[in-house]
Amino acid sequence: MQVTTSVIVLSIFAGVFILTDIKDYKERKSKSTATLAHVIGVNSIPTILFQDNESANEILAELKNSSPDIIHAMITDTLGKIFASYSRKGADTVMPLQLFKVEASDFSGKNLLVANDIVNNDAVIGKVALEVEMSELEAIKKSRYEMAAILLFSAIIFSFLVAYVVQVYISKRLLYLVDTMKLVSKTGNYNTPIVDRGKDEISTLIHVYNNLMQQVRQSQHKKDEFIGIASHELKTPLTSIKGYLDLLNMVEEREPHKQFVQQGLASVNKLERLIKDLLDVSKIQSGQLQLNINEFNIDELINETIGSFQMMAGSHRIIKRNSMDGQMITADRQRIEQVLINLLSNAIKYSPNEEEVIVNCKRENGFLKLQVRDYGIGIPPEETTEIFERFYRTKDTSMHISGFGLGLYICKDIITRHGGKIWVENEPKGSSFYFILPLITQVKNI
Ligand code: ADP
């Protein structure tokens, strides 16, 4: 756009400049030729009065030296008959017809034609007519066109360069803005404002974006605060309800009363898990999730967890494929158990019509690598990263299977804090969740 505008403006300017220059030249030439015709006329008065053709021809012949660009010159009487004439060497000796017709000046042909009346005592006694070669005008035109072409070409190159530099400057900032937005939407980290010192529209856009991010941060902070306070306040009454229901469950023998109590207890347990998760999330958000690092036997932990799970979730068989031969690891036992429970309960929850869940563990490059594989519904490939985000649930499952999208987020934080990594891979049927843990944890604050 910039280049096109510059070229159009410059072309207009160059056109106007050339036309004005040519017009000026023609006016000057016409004036000077008219003056010359006038001078010849004045000098020729006596020759006309005395009918002295010879002297008149001599006057015209002088033109050969004084004005070599004159091709034809003639003096005519009042009847238009030639009194004296001159033809430049090499030119046709017959006077051109247009020279007889010209009144003042005429540029219509190839050459300039000028005529001037010869006046004596207010009476017209004849006319001087000159034909002037305009080859100089052609040379002027040529040089002006060349100059305009060079100017135009340089202007195009220059405006291209300027446009390129400006575009790089603008695009760089816009691309940086887009990249930051993509990163923010991917990581959910709204904390880094974009620094821009410009004073143009892009800076305004960046400023608006920064303000928006600040508002998002503020409302997120309020939401986290609310989750923290609400879950904390809910915990105490829930513990007491659970206590009373446990007591009732022990003393009540009658049916269906006992069944009602047990149903109540199951719901309270579910609620308790949710509140625990919410408390964990709020601890993670405020950086207060502490790890209690101890040495323990990983095989024992896996076996215990599978055992207690097996008792509760009778629908699936949980098969442990290999043993770690009493391998000790240094980590937060309770938190690793929490991760394991989460992965196992997901594996069961998301494979409702299947019967098996496989647990595999081994040592690999100084890490413990654990796999929980199910034969369930699997995870859409484009969502395998998002499922570890807070409150994220895949579009397929969120409608049919209950959940809050918190478990994997907490698992990821626990594993990352241990210096490990957690991920999911799709299998031909179902999916495999993996995590690796260093055998000796150096606590990592994230
Ligand atoms: P929740 O299960 O409470 O929704 P999670 O954070 O544990 O929350 O899981 C997040 C999402 O990941 C789930 O909503 C589900 O869509 C998907 N997901 C997790 N585990 C599995 C699995 N084993 N198979 C299929 N989808 C899973």
Coordinates of C-alpha atoms and ligand atoms in Angstrom, one line a residue:
M1 CA 0.0 0.0 0.0
Q2 CA 2.7 2.4 1.1
V3 CA 4.8 1.6 -2.0
T4 CA 1.8 2.0 -4.4
T5 CA 0.8 5.3 -2.8
S6 CA 4.4 6.6 -3.1
V7 CA 4.7 5.6 -6.7
I8 CA 1.3 7.2 -7.7
V9 CA 2.2 10.5 -5.9
L10 CA 5.6 10.6 -7.4
S11 CA 4.3 9.8 -10.9
I12 CA 1.8 12.7 -10.6
F13 CA 4.6 15.0 -9.5
A14 CA 7.0 13.9 -12.2
G15 CA 4.2 14.3 -14.9
V16 CA 3.3 17.8 -13.7
F17 CA 7.0 18.7 -13.6
I18 CA 7.7 17.5 -17.1
L19 CA 4.6 19.1 -18.6
T20 CA 5.3 22.5 -16.9
D21 CA 8.9 22.4 -18.1
I22 CA 7.9 21.7 -21.7
K23 CA 5.2 24.4 -21.6
D24 CA 7.7 26.9 -20.3
Y25 CA 10.2 26.0 -22.9
K26 CA 7.6 26.4 -25.7
E27 CA 6.5 29.8 -24.4
R28 CA 10.1 31.0 -24.1
K29 CA 10.9 29.7 -27.6
S30 CA 7.7 31.2 -29.1
K31 CA 8.5 34.6 -27.5
S32 CA 12.1 34.8 -28.6
T33 CA 11.1 33.7 -32.1
A34 CA 8.4 36.4 -32.2
T35 CA 11.0 39.0 -31.1
L36 CA 13.3 37.8 -33.9
A37 CA 10.5 38.1 -36.4
H38 CA 9.7 41.6 -35.1
V39 CA 13.3 42.7 -35.5
I40 CA 13.5 41.3 -39.0
G41 CA 10.2 43.1 -39.8
V42 CA 11.5 46.4 -38.5
N43 CA 14.8 46.0 -40.5
S44 CA 12.9 45.1 -43.6
I45 CA 10.6 48.2 -43.7
P46 CA 12.8 50.2 -46.0
T47 CA 13.4 47.2 -48.3
I48 CA 9.6 46.8 -48.7
L49 CA 9.0 50.5 -49.2
F50 CA 11.7 50.6 -51.9
Q51 CA 10.9 47.2 -53.2
D52 CA 14.5 46.1 -52.6
N53 CA 14.2 42.3 -52.7
E54 CA 17.9 41.9 -52.7
S55 CA 18.5 43.6 -49.4
A56 CA 15.6 41.8 -47.9
N57 CA 17.1 38.5 -48.9
E58 CA 20.4 39.5 -47.4
I59 CA 18.7 40.3 -44.1
L60 CA 17.1 36.9 -44.1
A61 CA 20.4 35.2 -45.2
E62 CA 21.9 36.6 -41.9
L63 CA 19.8 34.0 -40.1
K64 CA 22.2 31.3 -41.2
N65 CA 24.7 32.6 -38.6
S66 CA 22.6 34.2 -36.0
S67 CA 19.8 31.5 -35.7
P68 CA 20.9 28.1 -37.2
D69 CA 17.7 26.5 -35.9
I70 CA 15.5 28.4 -38.4
I71 CA 14.7 26.2 -41.4
H72 CA 12.5 28.6 -43.4
A73 CA 12.0 32.3 -43.3
M74 CA 10.0 34.6 -45.6
I75 CA 8.8 38.1 -46.0
T76 CA 5.4 38.5 -47.8
D77 CA 3.6 41.5 -49.0
T78 CA 0.0 42.5 -48.0
L79 CA -1.3 40.2 -50.8
G80 CA 0.7 37.2 -49.3
K81 CA 3.2 37.1 -52.2
I82 CA 6.7 36.2 -51.3
F83 CA 8.9 39.3 -51.2
A84 CA 12.1 37.6 -49.8
S85 CA 12.8 34.1 -48.5
Y86 CA 15.4 32.0 -46.9
S87 CA 15.9 28.2 -46.6
R88 CA 18.5 26.6 -44.4
K89 CA 21.2 24.6 -46.2
G90 CA 19.8 21.2 -47.1
A91 CA 16.2 22.2 -46.5
D92 CA 13.5 22.3 -49.2
T93 CA 13.6 25.6 -51.1
V94 CA 9.9 25.7 -51.5
M95 CA 8.3 27.4 -48.5
P96 CA 5.9 25.1 -46.6
L97 CA 2.2 25.8 -47.1
Q98 CA 1.5 26.2 -43.3
L99 CA 3.9 29.1 -43.2
F100 CA 1.6 31.2 -45.4
K101 CA -1.4 30.4 -43.1
V102 CA 0.2 31.0 -39.6
E103 CA -1.2 34.0 -37.7
A104 CA 0.9 34.3 -34.5
S105 CA 2.5 31.0 -33.4
D106 CA 1.7 27.4 -34.1
F107 CA 3.1 24.3 -32.3
S108 CA 0.7 21.8 -34.0
G109 CA 3.3 20.4 -36.4
K110 CA 6.8 19.0 -35.9
N111 CA 8.3 22.6 -36.0
L112 CA 7.4 25.9 -34.5
L113 CA 5.8 28.4 -36.9
V114 CA 5.8 32.1 -36.0
A115 CA 4.4 35.1 -38.0
N116 CA 4.6 38.8 -37.3
D117 CA 3.1 41.7 -39.2
I118 CA 5.4 44.4 -40.5
V119 CA 3.9 47.7 -39.5
N120 CA 4.9 51.1 -40.9
N121 CA 3.0 54.3 -39.7
D122 CA 0.2 52.2 -38.3
A123 CA -0.2 50.4 -41.6
V124 CA 0.5 46.7 -42.2
I125 CA 2.8 46.5 -45.2
G126 CA 3.8 42.9 -45.0
K127 CA 4.5 39.8 -42.8
V128 CA 7.5 37.9 -41.6
A129 CA 7.1 34.2 -41.1
L130 CA 9.6 31.8 -39.6
E131 CA 9.8 28.0 -39.3
V132 CA 12.0 26.9 -36.3
E133 CA 13.3 23.5 -35.8
M134 CA 12.3 22.0 -32.4
S135 CA 14.9 19.3 -32.0
E136 CA 16.0 20.9 -28.8
L137 CA 12.6 20.3 -27.4
E138 CA 12.9 16.6 -28.2
A139 CA 16.3 16.5 -26.4
I140 CA 14.7 18.3 -23.4
K141 CA 11.8 15.8 -23.3
K142 CA 14.2 12.9 -23.5
S143 CA 16.3 14.1 -20.6
R144 CA 13.3 14.9 -18.5
Y145 CA 11.7 11.5 -19.1
E146 CA 15.0 9.8 -18.2
M147 CA 15.3 11.9 -15.0
A148 CA 11.7 11.0 -14.0
A149 CA 12.3 7.3 -14.7
I150 CA 15.5 7.3 -12.5
L151 CA 13.7 9.3 -9.8
L152 CA 10.7 7.0 -9.9
F153 CA 12.9 3.9 -9.7
S154 CA 14.9 5.2 -6.8
A155 CA 11.7 6.2 -5.0
I156 CA 10.3 2.7 -5.5
I157 CA 13.4 1.1 -4.1
F158 CA 13.5 3.6 -1.2
S159 CA 9.9 3.2 -0.3
F160 CA 10.2 -0.6 -0.5
L161 CA 13.1 -0.4 1.9
V162 CA 11.2 1.9 4.3
A163 CA 8.1 -0.3 4.0
Y164 CA 10.1 -3.4 4.7
V165 CA 11.8 -1.9 7.8
V166 CA 8.5 -0.6 9.1
Q167 CA 6.7 -3.8 8.4
V168 CA 9.4 -5.9 10.2
Y169 CA 9.1 -3.5 13.2
I170 CA 5.3 -3.8 13.2
S171 CA 5.2 -7.5 12.4
K172 CA 7.8 -8.3 15.1
R173 CA 5.7 -6.7 17.8
L174 CA 2.4 -8.2 16.6
L175 CA 3.9 -11.6 16.3
Y176 CA 5.4 -11.3 19.8
L177 CA 1.9 -10.3 21.1
V178 CA 0.3 -13.3 19.3
D179 CA 3.0 -15.7 20.6
T180 CA 2.5 -14.4 24.2
M181 CA -1.3 -14.8 23.9
K182 CA -0.8 -18.4 22.6
L183 CA 1.6 -19.2 25.5
V184 CA -0.8 -17.7 28.0
S185 CA -3.7 -19.6 26.7
K186 CA -1.6 -22.8 26.8
T187 CA 0.0 -22.4 30.2
G188 CA -2.7 -20.4 31.9
N189 CA 0.1 -18.2 33.3
Y190 CA -1.2 -14.6 33.2
N191 CA 1.6 -13.1 35.2
T192 CA 4.0 -11.7 32.6
P193 CA 2.9 -8.4 31.1
I194 CA 4.3 -7.4 27.7
V195 CA 6.7 -4.6 27.7
D196 CA 6.4 -2.2 24.8
R197 CA 7.8 1.4 24.6
G198 CA 6.1 2.4 21.3
K199 CA 3.5 5.1 21.1
D200 CA 1.3 3.7 18.2
E201 CA -1.8 1.6 17.9
I202 CA 0.1 -1.6 18.6
S203 CA 1.2 -0.2 21.9
T204 CA -2.4 0.7 22.7
L205 CA -3.4 -2.9 21.9
I206 CA -0.6 -4.2 24.2
H207 CA -1.6 -1.8 26.9
V208 CA -5.3 -3.1 26.7
Y209 CA -4.0 -6.7 26.7
N210 CA -1.9 -6.0 29.8
N211 CA -4.9 -4.5 31.6
L212 CA -7.1 -7.4 30.6
M213 CA -4.5 -9.9 32.0
Q214 CA -4.3 -7.9 35.2
Q215 CA -8.1 -8.2 35.5
V216 CA -7.9 -11.9 34.8
R217 CA -5.2 -12.3 37.5
Q218 CA -7.3 -10.4 40.0
S219 CA -10.4 -12.5 39.4
Q220 CA -8.4 -15.7 39.5
H221 CA -6.9 -14.7 42.7
K222 CA -10.4 -14.0 44.1
K223 CA -11.6 -17.3 42.9
D224 CA -8.6 -19.2 44.4
E225 CA -9.2 -17.3 47.7
F226 CA -12.9 -18.3 47.6
I227 CA -12.1 -22.0 46.9
G228 CA -9.6 -22.0 49.7
I229 CA -11.9 -20.5 52.3
A230 CA -15.0 -22.4 51.2
S231 CA -13.3 -25.8 51.2
H232 CA -11.7 -25.1 54.6
E233 CA -15.0 -24.1 56.1
L234 CA -16.8 -27.1 54.6
K235 CA -14.2 -29.5 56.0
T236 CA -15.1 -29.2 59.7
P237 CA -18.8 -29.9 59.5
L238 CA -18.2 -32.6 57.0
T239 CA -15.8 -34.4 59.3
S240 CA -18.4 -34.3 62.1
I241 CA -21.1 -35.6 59.7
K242 CA -18.8 -38.4 58.7
G243 CA -18.0 -39.2 62.3
Y244 CA -21.7 -39.5 63.2
L245 CA -22.5 -41.6 60.2
D246 CA -19.5 -43.9 61.0
L247 CA -21.0 -44.3 64.5
L248 CA -24.5 -44.9 63.2
N249 CA -23.1 -47.5 60.8
M250 CA -21.5 -49.4 63.6
V251 CA -24.6 -49.4 65.9
E252 CA -27.4 -49.7 63.4
E253 CA -28.3 -53.3 62.5
R254 CA -31.8 -52.8 61.1
E255 CA -32.5 -52.8 57.4
P256 CA -33.1 -50.7 55.3
H257 CA -31.7 -48.2 57.9
K258 CA -28.2 -49.5 57.7
Q259 CA -28.3 -49.3 53.9
F260 CA -29.4 -45.7 54.1
V261 CA -26.5 -44.8 56.5
Q262 CA -24.0 -46.6 54.2
Q263 CA -25.3 -44.7 51.1
G264 CA -25.0 -41.5 53.1
L265 CA -21.4 -42.4 54.1
A266 CA -20.5 -43.1 50.4
S267 CA -21.7 -39.6 49.4
V268 CA -19.9 -38.0 52.3
N269 CA -16.7 -39.8 51.3
K270 CA -17.1 -38.5 47.8
L271 CA -17.6 -35.0 49.1
E272 CA -14.6 -35.3 51.4
R273 CA -12.4 -36.3 48.4
L274 CA -13.6 -33.3 46.5
I275 CA -12.9 -31.0 49.4
K276 CA -9.5 -32.5 49.8
D277 CA -8.8 -31.9 46.1
L278 CA -10.0 -28.3 46.4
L279 CA -7.8 -27.7 49.4
D280 CA -4.8 -29.2 47.6
V281 CA -5.5 -27.0 44.5
S282 CA -5.7 -23.9 46.7
K283 CA -2.4 -25.0 48.4
I284 CA -0.8 -25.5 45.0
Q285 CA -2.0 -22.0 43.9
S286 CA -0.6 -20.3 46.9
G287 CA 2.6 -22.4 46.8
Q288 CA 1.9 -24.0 50.2
L289 CA 1.8 -27.7 49.1
Q290 CA 4.6 -29.1 51.2
L291 CA 6.3 -32.4 50.6
N292 CA 7.2 -34.7 53.5
I293 CA 10.1 -36.6 52.1
N294 CA 11.0 -40.0 53.6
E295 CA 12.6 -43.2 52.4
F296 CA 10.2 -46.1 51.8
N297 CA 9.7 -49.3 49.8
I298 CA 8.0 -48.5 46.6
D299 CA 6.8 -52.1 46.1
E300 CA 5.1 -52.1 49.4
L301 CA 3.3 -48.8 48.6
I302 CA 2.1 -50.1 45.2
N303 CA 0.9 -53.4 46.6
E304 CA -0.9 -51.8 49.5
T305 CA -2.6 -49.3 47.2
I306 CA -3.7 -52.0 44.8
G307 CA -4.9 -54.1 47.7
S308 CA -7.1 -51.5 49.2
F309 CA -8.3 -50.5 45.8
Q310 CA -9.2 -54.1 44.9
M311 CA -11.4 -54.3 48.0
M312 CA -13.4 -51.2 47.0
A313 CA -13.5 -51.5 43.2
G314 CA -14.5 -55.1 42.8
S315 CA -15.6 -54.5 39.2
H316 CA -12.0 -54.5 37.8
R317 CA -8.9 -56.7 38.4
I318 CA -5.8 -54.7 39.0
I319 CA -2.8 -56.6 37.8
K320 CA 0.7 -55.7 38.8
R321 CA 3.0 -57.0 36.1
N322 CA 6.5 -56.8 37.7
S323 CA 8.2 -56.1 41.0
M324 CA 10.8 -53.6 42.0
D325 CA 12.6 -56.1 44.2
G326 CA 12.4 -54.1 47.4
Q327 CA 13.6 -50.9 45.8
M328 CA 13.7 -48.0 48.3
I329 CA 12.9 -44.5 47.1
T330 CA 13.0 -41.1 48.8
A331 CA 9.8 -39.2 48.3
D332 CA 6.6 -38.1 49.9
R333 CA 4.9 -41.5 50.5
Q334 CA 1.4 -40.1 51.1
R335 CA 1.5 -37.8 48.0
I336 CA 2.8 -40.6 45.7
E337 CA 0.0 -42.8 47.1
Q338 CA -2.4 -40.0 46.2
V339 CA -1.1 -40.0 42.6
L340 CA -1.4 -43.8 42.4
I341 CA -5.0 -43.7 43.7
N342 CA -5.9 -41.0 41.3
L343 CA -4.5 -42.8 38.3
L344 CA -6.1 -46.1 39.3
S345 CA -9.5 -44.6 40.1
N346 CA -9.4 -42.8 36.7
A347 CA -8.4 -46.1 34.9
I348 CA -11.4 -47.8 36.5
K349 CA -13.8 -44.9 36.0
Y350 CA -13.0 -44.4 32.4
S351 CA -13.2 -48.1 31.4
P352 CA -16.7 -48.9 32.6
N353 CA -17.2 -52.1 30.5
E354 CA -13.8 -53.5 31.0
E355 CA -12.3 -55.8 33.6
E356 CA -8.6 -55.2 33.8
V357 CA -6.2 -52.5 34.7
I358 CA -2.5 -53.1 34.5
V359 CA 0.2 -51.6 36.6
N360 CA 3.8 -51.8 35.4
C361 CA 6.8 -50.4 37.2
K362 CA 10.5 -50.6 36.5
R363 CA 13.8 -48.8 37.0
E364 CA 15.0 -46.7 34.1
N365 CA 18.0 -44.5 33.9
G366 CA 18.0 -43.9 37.7
F367 CA 14.3 -43.2 37.8
L368 CA 11.3 -45.2 38.8
K369 CA 8.9 -45.5 35.9
L370 CA 5.3 -46.4 36.6
Q371 CA 2.6 -47.2 34.1
V372 CA -1.2 -47.5 34.7
R373 CA -2.8 -48.9 31.6
D374 CA -6.5 -49.3 31.0
Y375 CA -8.6 -50.6 28.1
G376 CA -11.3 -47.8 28.3
I377 CA -12.4 -44.9 26.3
G378 CA -9.0 -43.3 25.7
I379 CA -8.2 -39.6 25.3
P380 CA -8.6 -37.6 22.1
P381 CA -4.9 -36.9 20.9
E382 CA -5.4 -33.1 20.9
E383 CA -6.4 -33.1 24.5
T384 CA -3.5 -35.2 26.0
T385 CA -1.8 -32.1 27.4
E386 CA -4.9 -30.2 28.5
I387 CA -6.1 -32.9 30.8
F388 CA -3.4 -32.0 33.2
E389 CA -4.8 -28.5 33.5
R390 CA -6.9 -27.3 36.4
F391 CA -10.7 -28.1 35.9
Y392 CA -10.1 -29.6 32.5
R393 CA -12.2 -32.5 31.4
T394 CA -12.3 -34.0 27.9
K395 CA -15.3 -33.0 25.8
D396 CA -16.3 -36.7 25.4
T397 CA -16.4 -37.6 29.0
S398 CA -17.5 -34.4 30.8
M399 CA -21.2 -35.2 29.8
H400 CA -21.4 -38.8 30.9
I401 CA -18.9 -39.5 33.7
S402 CA -18.8 -37.4 36.9
G403 CA -15.6 -35.6 37.9
F404 CA -14.1 -32.2 38.5
G405 CA -11.0 -32.2 36.4
L406 CA -8.7 -31.7 39.5
G407 CA -7.0 -35.1 40.1
L408 CA -4.5 -35.0 37.2
Y409 CA -3.7 -31.3 37.9
I410 CA -2.8 -32.3 41.5
C411 CA -0.9 -35.4 40.3
K412 CA 1.2 -33.3 37.8
D413 CA 2.1 -30.8 40.6
I414 CA 3.1 -33.5 43.0
I415 CA 5.2 -35.4 40.4
T416 CA 6.8 -32.2 39.1
R417 CA 7.7 -31.1 42.6
H418 CA 9.5 -34.4 43.1
G419 CA 11.5 -33.6 40.0
G420 CA 9.6 -36.2 37.9
K421 CA 7.3 -36.1 34.9
I422 CA 3.8 -37.3 34.2
W423 CA 2.2 -37.9 30.8
V424 CA -0.3 -40.0 28.9
E425 CA -0.1 -42.1 25.8
N426 CA -3.0 -43.5 23.8
E427 CA -3.0 -47.3 23.3
P428 CA -4.8 -49.1 20.5
K429 CA -7.6 -49.5 23.1
G430 CA -7.6 -47.3 26.1
S431 CA -4.7 -45.3 27.4
S432 CA -1.5 -45.5 29.5
F433 CA -0.6 -43.0 32.1
Y434 CA 3.1 -42.8 33.0
F435 CA 5.1 -41.1 35.6
I436 CA 8.8 -41.1 36.3
L437 CA 10.3 -40.2 39.7
P438 CA 13.9 -39.8 40.8
L439 CA 14.8 -42.5 43.2
I440 CA 16.1 -39.8 45.6
T441 CA 14.0 -36.7 45.5
Q442 CA 15.5 -33.2 45.7
V443 CA 12.4 -31.1 46.4
K444 CA 11.5 -28.8 43.6
N445 CA 9.5 -25.7 44.2
I446 CA 7.3 -24.8 41.1
Ligands
ADP1 P1 -11.8 -36.0 36.7 O1 -11.6 -37.5 36.4 O2 -12.4 -35.8 38.1 O3 -12.7 -35.4 35.7 P2 -9.0 -35.8 36.4 O4 -8.1 -34.5 36.5 O5 -8.6 -36.9 37.1 O6 -10.5 -35.3 36.7 O7 -9.0 -36.1 34.8 C1 -9.2 -35.0 33.9 C2 -9.8 -35.6 32.6 O8 -8.9 -36.4 31.9 C3 -11.1 -36.4 32.9 O9 -12.2 -35.6 33.0 C4 -11.1 -37.3 31.7 O10 -11.7 -36.6 30.6 C5 -9.7 -37.5 31.3 N1 -9.1 -38.8 31.8 C6 -8.4 -39.0 32.9 N2 -8.0 -40.3 33.0 C7 -8.5 -40.9 32.0 C8 -8.5 -42.3 31.5 N3 -7.9 -43.2 32.2 N4 -9.2 -42.5 30.4 C9 -9.8 -41.6 29.7 N5 -9.9 -40.3 30.0 C10 -9.2 -39.9 31.2

